[in-house]
């Protein structure tokens, strides 16, 4: 009797510690392309992560040594109608927005190609750590389409309008070195160090007060959609919330006792 071989999951979740999770796009033969099935698994995993109060940081990476996520699965494009394209675009935008607004800090460990939806996903993460061999870009115009997962919205916010237009209109590849220089990624390390670097960064952030980390992110996000006065008012409101927290008392006590703080997110 021939036994059926169980298919390997296309998305992996691993808890690296009490407060740190690792999500891996696991389609290395397809360069971790974001198929409909992978997007569905990702949506379910992101929803689970969002409700996990113990997790403080989540790292996303790609399986294999070639790609983080090489974009959408082009095999699925041929049968896609205009109406279906609109629907999928809105779904991917909602999914990446869910990543962007996770209670946890999200870190993209970009270990290779990150094109199209792969770059758009990385843009939705809080921070981006790239391999020195990483290649990024939004090459959709080369196929006769435009980015559809909010790449036209997030890229200019990160690198400025002119650079975003250059990258999108040319469809060119951005090296890790250039990505760091223009602010598209936050750190570049040797290829064999990218995941370790991301996890070390995650560990550093996970030791901080989680409530304060969430409010700091919100305050910075507000700055992009409001005046300095409006953003400053929100910053003051968030600061007052921190001053009502148990974490503040723990932080002060730890400082005075010269020991690491044990923050609880309360």
mmCIF file of C-alpha atoms in Angstrom:
data_model
loop_
_atom_site.group_PDB
_atom_site.id
_atom_site.type_symbol
_atom_site.label_atom_id
_atom_site.label_comp_id
_atom_site.label_asym_id
_atom_site.label_seq_id
_atom_site.Cartn_x
_atom_site.Cartn_y
_atom_site.Cartn_z
ATOM 1 C CA UNK A 1 0.000 0.000 0.000
ATOM 2 C CA UNK A 2 1.338 3.426 -0.974
ATOM 3 C CA UNK A 3 1.079 5.963 1.813
ATOM 4 C CA UNK A 4 0.156 9.525 0.971
ATOM 5 C CA UNK A 5 2.888 11.971 1.795
ATOM 6 C CA UNK A 6 1.616 14.836 3.919
ATOM 7 C CA UNK A 7 2.172 18.202 2.317
ATOM 8 C CA UNK A 8 4.348 20.605 4.241
ATOM 9 C CA UNK A 9 2.497 23.683 5.549
ATOM 10 C CA UNK A 10 2.899 26.763 3.353
ATOM 11 C CA UNK A 11 3.110 29.006 6.422
ATOM 12 C CA UNK A 12 4.967 28.180 9.612
ATOM 13 C CA UNK A 13 4.627 29.730 13.059
ATOM 14 C CA UNK A 14 7.182 29.115 15.782
ATOM 15 C CA UNK A 15 7.295 30.608 19.240
ATOM 16 C CA UNK A 16 10.937 31.517 19.800
ATOM 17 C CA UNK A 17 10.343 32.621 23.392
ATOM 18 C CA UNK A 18 7.459 33.691 25.610
ATOM 19 C CA UNK A 19 7.253 37.086 23.936
ATOM 20 C CA UNK A 20 8.655 36.490 20.412
ATOM 21 C CA UNK A 21 7.090 34.679 17.465
ATOM 22 C CA UNK A 22 8.523 33.723 14.069
ATOM 23 C CA UNK A 23 6.370 33.396 10.943
ATOM 24 C CA UNK A 24 7.921 31.820 7.833
ATOM 25 C CA UNK A 25 6.542 31.920 4.293
ATOM 26 C CA UNK A 26 7.168 28.308 3.324
ATOM 27 C CA UNK A 27 6.980 28.050 -0.474
ATOM 28 C CA UNK A 28 10.712 28.096 -1.295
ATOM 29 C CA UNK A 29 10.274 26.316 -4.647
ATOM 30 C CA UNK A 30 7.998 29.197 -5.704
ATOM 31 C CA UNK A 31 10.271 31.805 -4.089
ATOM 32 C CA UNK A 32 7.621 32.162 -1.372
ATOM 33 C CA UNK A 33 5.220 33.855 -3.787
ATOM 34 C CA UNK A 34 2.044 35.086 -2.137
ATOM 35 C CA UNK A 35 -0.575 32.738 -3.562
ATOM 36 C CA UNK A 36 -4.243 32.927 -2.599
ATOM 37 C CA UNK A 37 -3.730 29.954 -0.295
ATOM 38 C CA UNK A 38 -0.717 31.532 1.404
ATOM 39 C CA UNK A 39 -2.584 34.822 1.835
ATOM 40 C CA UNK A 40 -5.433 32.932 3.492
ATOM 41 C CA UNK A 41 -3.076 31.174 5.901
ATOM 42 C CA UNK A 42 -1.353 34.464 6.639
ATOM 43 C CA UNK A 43 -4.665 36.171 7.434
ATOM 44 C CA UNK A 44 -5.588 33.446 9.912
ATOM 45 C CA UNK A 45 -2.162 33.522 11.547
ATOM 46 C CA UNK A 46 -2.151 37.312 11.855
ATOM 47 C CA UNK A 47 -5.578 37.187 13.519
ATOM 48 C CA UNK A 48 -4.285 34.616 16.024
ATOM 49 C CA UNK A 49 -1.159 36.649 16.736
ATOM 50 C CA UNK A 50 -3.228 39.789 17.266
ATOM 51 C CA UNK A 51 -5.133 38.116 20.094
ATOM 52 C CA UNK A 52 -2.040 36.728 21.834
ATOM 53 C CA UNK A 53 -1.371 39.037 24.776
ATOM 54 C CA UNK A 54 1.921 37.325 25.639
ATOM 55 C CA UNK A 55 3.505 38.011 22.245
ATOM 56 C CA UNK A 56 5.289 41.355 22.013
ATOM 57 C CA UNK A 57 7.271 41.031 18.773
ATOM 58 C CA UNK A 58 6.763 38.894 15.672
ATOM 59 C CA UNK A 59 9.401 38.313 12.982
ATOM 60 C CA UNK A 60 8.410 37.436 9.405
ATOM 61 C CA UNK A 61 10.823 35.742 6.988
ATOM 62 C CA UNK A 62 10.941 33.440 3.960
ATOM 63 C CA UNK A 63 12.000 29.800 3.747
ATOM 64 C CA UNK A 64 15.120 28.930 1.786
ATOM 65 C CA UNK A 65 18.063 31.129 0.909
ATOM 66 C CA UNK A 66 16.730 32.954 -2.149
ATOM 67 C CA UNK A 67 13.556 34.827 -1.327
ATOM 68 C CA UNK A 68 11.646 36.599 1.398
ATOM 69 C CA UNK A 69 8.568 36.773 -0.831
ATOM 70 C CA UNK A 70 8.987 37.256 -4.568
ATOM 71 C CA UNK A 71 5.547 38.828 -4.999
ATOM 72 C CA UNK A 72 2.139 37.629 -6.085
ATOM 73 C CA UNK A 73 1.780 34.268 -7.787
ATOM 74 C CA UNK A 74 1.767 35.228 -11.485
ATOM 75 C CA UNK A 75 0.236 31.847 -12.379
ATOM 76 C CA UNK A 76 -2.964 33.152 -10.788
ATOM 77 C CA UNK A 77 -2.975 36.368 -12.844
ATOM 78 C CA UNK A 78 -4.099 34.929 -16.193
ATOM 79 C CA UNK A 79 -7.576 33.958 -15.033
ATOM 80 C CA UNK A 80 -8.124 37.062 -12.919
ATOM 81 C CA UNK A 81 -10.951 39.322 -14.093
ATOM 82 C CA UNK A 82 -10.926 43.090 -13.437
ATOM 83 C CA UNK A 83 -13.615 42.642 -10.778
ATOM 84 C CA UNK A 84 -11.654 39.845 -9.102
ATOM 85 C CA UNK A 85 -8.452 41.905 -9.287
ATOM 86 C CA UNK A 86 -10.207 44.733 -7.430
ATOM 87 C CA UNK A 87 -11.499 42.306 -4.802
ATOM 88 C CA UNK A 88 -8.098 40.702 -4.225
ATOM 89 C CA UNK A 89 -6.416 44.103 -4.068
ATOM 90 C CA UNK A 90 -8.783 45.183 -1.300
ATOM 91 C CA UNK A 91 -8.257 41.883 0.533
ATOM 92 C CA UNK A 92 -4.464 42.212 0.412
ATOM 93 C CA UNK A 93 -4.680 45.830 1.534
ATOM 94 C CA UNK A 94 -6.801 44.776 4.509
ATOM 95 C CA UNK A 95 -4.415 41.926 5.329
ATOM 96 C CA UNK A 96 -1.321 44.105 5.226
ATOM 97 C CA UNK A 97 -3.119 46.786 7.238
ATOM 98 C CA UNK A 98 -3.857 44.116 9.850
ATOM 99 C CA UNK A 99 -0.114 43.421 10.006
ATOM 100 C CA UNK A 100 0.663 47.129 10.225
ATOM 101 C CA UNK A 101 -1.761 47.608 13.135
ATOM 102 C CA UNK A 102 -0.852 44.486 15.107
ATOM 103 C CA UNK A 103 -0.512 45.156 18.853
ATOM 104 C CA UNK A 104 2.902 43.530 18.506
ATOM 105 C CA UNK A 105 5.934 45.066 16.835
ATOM 106 C CA UNK A 106 6.499 43.337 13.489
ATOM 107 C CA UNK A 107 9.926 42.856 11.904
ATOM 108 C CA UNK A 108 10.513 41.749 8.311
ATOM 109 C CA UNK A 109 13.696 39.662 8.054
ATOM 110 C CA UNK A 110 14.265 40.113 4.315
ATOM 111 C CA UNK A 111 16.488 37.187 3.394
ATOM 112 C CA UNK A 112 16.392 37.535 -0.398
ATOM 113 C CA UNK A 113 14.030 38.705 -3.121
ATOM 114 C CA UNK A 114 11.185 40.958 -1.966
ATOM 115 C CA UNK A 115 9.335 42.050 -5.077
ATOM 116 C CA UNK A 116 5.786 43.275 -5.583
ATOM 117 C CA UNK A 117 3.581 41.992 -2.790
ATOM 118 C CA UNK A 118 6.738 40.889 -0.967
ATOM 119 C CA UNK A 119 7.989 44.464 -0.753
ATOM 120 C CA UNK A 120 4.480 45.693 0.028
ATOM 121 C CA UNK A 121 4.270 43.238 2.910
ATOM 122 C CA UNK A 122 7.655 44.348 4.238
ATOM 123 C CA UNK A 123 6.472 47.962 4.053
ATOM 124 C CA UNK A 124 3.573 47.079 6.349
ATOM 125 C CA UNK A 125 5.927 45.791 9.055
ATOM 126 C CA UNK A 126 7.163 48.050 11.841
ATOM 127 C CA UNK A 127 10.844 47.484 11.006
ATOM 128 C CA UNK A 128 12.830 45.885 8.187
ATOM 129 C CA UNK A 129 16.143 44.003 8.512
ATOM 130 C CA UNK A 130 17.657 43.008 5.164
ATOM 131 C CA UNK A 131 20.340 40.624 4.006
ATOM 132 C CA UNK A 132 23.159 42.259 2.077
ATOM 133 C CA UNK A 133 22.000 40.089 -0.836
ATOM 134 C CA UNK A 134 18.372 41.214 -0.617
ATOM 135 C CA UNK A 135 16.709 42.708 -3.679
ATOM 136 C CA UNK A 136 13.577 44.800 -3.359
ATOM 137 C CA UNK A 137 11.243 46.487 -5.792
ATOM 138 C CA UNK A 138 7.750 47.109 -7.089
ATOM 139 C CA UNK A 139 8.067 45.847 -10.683
ATOM 140 C CA UNK A 140 4.338 45.669 -11.442
ATOM 141 C CA UNK A 141 4.595 48.155 -14.332
ATOM 142 C CA UNK A 142 6.775 45.603 -16.126
ATOM 143 C CA UNK A 143 3.654 43.401 -16.287
ATOM 144 C CA UNK A 144 1.337 46.221 -17.273
ATOM 145 C CA UNK A 145 -0.277 46.697 -13.859
ATOM 146 C CA UNK A 146 0.368 48.805 -10.759
ATOM 147 C CA UNK A 147 1.044 47.830 -7.142
ATOM 148 C CA UNK A 148 -2.225 46.769 -5.538
ATOM 149 C CA UNK A 149 -1.493 46.087 -1.866
ATOM 150 C CA UNK A 150 -1.056 49.748 -0.864
ATOM 151 C CA UNK A 151 2.507 49.962 -2.191
ATOM 152 C CA UNK A 152 1.685 53.283 -3.870
ATOM 153 C CA UNK A 153 0.633 54.581 -0.458
ATOM 154 C CA UNK A 154 3.271 53.245 1.930
ATOM 155 C CA UNK A 155 6.380 53.613 -0.242
ATOM 156 C CA UNK A 156 6.208 57.436 -0.594
ATOM 157 C CA UNK A 157 5.572 57.761 3.134
ATOM 158 C CA UNK A 158 8.794 55.875 3.764
ATOM 159 C CA UNK A 159 11.172 57.125 1.063
ATOM 160 C CA UNK A 160 9.480 60.275 -0.258
ATOM 161 C CA UNK A 161 7.406 60.965 -3.362
ATOM 162 C CA UNK A 162 10.289 61.361 -5.823
ATOM 163 C CA UNK A 163 12.073 58.145 -4.882
ATOM 164 C CA UNK A 164 8.777 56.250 -4.818
ATOM 165 C CA UNK A 165 7.988 57.441 -8.338
ATOM 166 C CA UNK A 166 11.469 56.441 -9.495
ATOM 167 C CA UNK A 167 11.128 52.927 -8.056
ATOM 168 C CA UNK A 168 7.568 52.320 -9.266
ATOM 169 C CA UNK A 169 7.739 53.951 -12.714
ATOM 170 C CA UNK A 170 11.004 52.233 -13.661
ATOM 171 C CA UNK A 171 10.103 48.886 -12.086
ATOM 172 C CA UNK A 172 13.778 48.581 -11.228
ATOM 173 C CA UNK A 173 15.447 46.473 -8.571
ATOM 174 C CA UNK A 174 16.664 48.169 -5.400
ATOM 175 C CA UNK A 175 19.778 46.709 -3.785
ATOM 176 C CA UNK A 176 20.071 46.287 -0.025
ATOM 177 C CA UNK A 177 22.689 49.045 0.058
ATOM 178 C CA UNK A 178 20.403 51.521 -1.700
ATOM 179 C CA UNK A 179 17.405 50.410 0.354
ATOM 180 C CA UNK A 180 19.288 51.282 3.539
ATOM 181 C CA UNK A 181 20.459 54.618 2.154
ATOM 182 C CA UNK A 182 16.962 55.773 1.192
ATOM 183 C CA UNK A 183 15.241 54.436 4.305
ATOM 184 C CA UNK A 184 13.434 51.537 2.674
ATOM 185 C CA UNK A 185 15.033 49.175 5.209
ATOM 186 C CA UNK A 186 16.385 49.897 8.677
ATOM 187 C CA UNK A 187 19.362 47.524 8.915
ATOM 188 C CA UNK A 188 21.497 45.521 6.491
ATOM 189 C CA UNK A 189 23.588 42.584 7.681
ATOM 190 C CA UNK A 190 25.493 39.665 6.171
ATOM 191 C CA UNK A 191 23.237 37.137 4.474
ATOM 192 C CA UNK A 192 23.820 34.432 7.077
ATOM 193 C CA UNK A 193 23.030 36.868 9.902
ATOM 194 C CA UNK A 194 19.701 38.334 8.809
ATOM 195 C CA UNK A 195 17.378 36.146 10.874
ATOM 196 C CA UNK A 196 19.664 36.236 13.908
ATOM 197 C CA UNK A 197 19.820 40.032 13.668
ATOM 198 C CA UNK A 198 16.031 40.275 13.428
ATOM 199 C CA UNK A 199 15.559 37.981 16.418
ATOM 200 C CA UNK A 200 18.144 39.893 18.451
ATOM 201 C CA UNK A 201 16.332 43.122 17.624
ATOM 202 C CA UNK A 202 13.066 41.438 18.597
ATOM 203 C CA UNK A 203 14.545 40.380 21.935
ATOM 204 C CA UNK A 204 15.741 43.923 22.616
ATOM 205 C CA UNK A 205 12.304 45.393 21.874
ATOM 206 C CA UNK A 206 10.482 42.634 23.786
ATOM 207 C CA UNK A 207 12.287 43.700 26.952
ATOM 208 C CA UNK A 208 10.732 47.165 26.748
ATOM 209 C CA UNK A 209 7.376 48.081 28.288
ATOM 210 C CA UNK A 210 4.818 46.726 25.771
ATOM 211 C CA UNK A 211 2.150 49.325 26.539
ATOM 212 C CA UNK A 212 4.630 52.148 26.015
ATOM 213 C CA UNK A 213 5.889 50.514 22.795
ATOM 214 C CA UNK A 214 2.347 50.331 21.387
ATOM 215 C CA UNK A 215 1.593 53.935 22.289
ATOM 216 C CA UNK A 216 4.920 55.171 20.863
ATOM 217 C CA UNK A 217 4.072 53.505 17.542
ATOM 218 C CA UNK A 218 0.608 55.044 17.533
ATOM 219 C CA UNK A 219 1.996 58.495 18.292
ATOM 220 C CA UNK A 220 4.471 58.237 15.408
ATOM 221 C CA UNK A 221 1.745 56.972 13.057
ATOM 222 C CA UNK A 222 -0.464 59.932 13.984
ATOM 223 C CA UNK A 223 2.332 62.310 12.966
ATOM 224 C CA UNK A 224 1.880 61.339 9.307
ATOM 225 C CA UNK A 225 -1.792 62.301 9.246
ATOM 226 C CA UNK A 226 -1.949 65.386 11.456
ATOM 227 C CA UNK A 227 -0.277 68.677 12.268
ATOM 228 C CA UNK A 228 2.511 68.852 14.853
ATOM 229 C CA UNK A 229 0.013 70.450 17.248
ATOM 230 C CA UNK A 230 -2.544 67.650 16.799
ATOM 231 C CA UNK A 231 0.128 64.968 16.995
ATOM 232 C CA UNK A 232 1.628 66.614 20.071
ATOM 233 C CA UNK A 233 -1.744 66.559 21.817
ATOM 234 C CA UNK A 234 -2.053 62.841 21.072
ATOM 235 C CA UNK A 235 1.499 62.266 22.325
ATOM 236 C CA UNK A 236 0.631 63.989 25.617
ATOM 237 C CA UNK A 237 -2.508 61.872 25.979
ATOM 238 C CA UNK A 238 -0.556 58.667 25.372
ATOM 239 C CA UNK A 239 2.127 59.783 27.852
ATOM 240 C CA UNK A 240 -0.518 60.293 30.525
ATOM 241 C CA UNK A 241 -1.721 56.720 29.934
ATOM 242 C CA UNK A 242 1.833 55.475 30.514
ATOM 243 C CA UNK A 243 1.958 57.393 33.801
ATOM 244 C CA UNK A 244 -1.069 55.410 35.007
ATOM 245 C CA UNK A 245 0.578 52.061 34.233
ATOM 246 C CA UNK A 246 2.129 49.458 36.493
ATOM 247 C CA UNK A 247 4.989 49.258 33.994
ATOM 248 C CA UNK A 248 6.095 52.784 34.909
ATOM 249 C CA UNK A 249 6.313 51.868 38.586
ATOM 250 C CA UNK A 250 8.271 48.735 37.679
ATOM 251 C CA UNK A 251 10.585 50.726 35.415
ATOM 252 C CA UNK A 252 11.353 53.239 38.158
ATOM 253 C CA UNK A 253 11.895 50.494 40.739
ATOM 254 C CA UNK A 254 14.202 48.575 38.399
ATOM 255 C CA UNK A 255 16.202 51.729 37.669
ATOM 256 C CA UNK A 256 16.617 52.495 41.364
ATOM 257 C CA UNK A 257 17.487 48.888 42.207
ATOM 258 C CA UNK A 258 19.849 48.605 39.210
ATOM 259 C CA UNK A 259 18.169 45.482 37.800
ATOM 260 C CA UNK A 260 16.422 44.604 34.518
ATOM 261 C CA UNK A 261 12.731 45.574 34.573
ATOM 262 C CA UNK A 262 10.002 42.935 34.385
ATOM 263 C CA UNK A 263 7.351 44.686 32.312
ATOM 264 C CA UNK A 264 3.867 43.151 32.161
ATOM 265 C CA UNK A 265 2.085 45.438 29.724
ATOM 266 C CA UNK A 266 -0.238 46.869 32.369
#
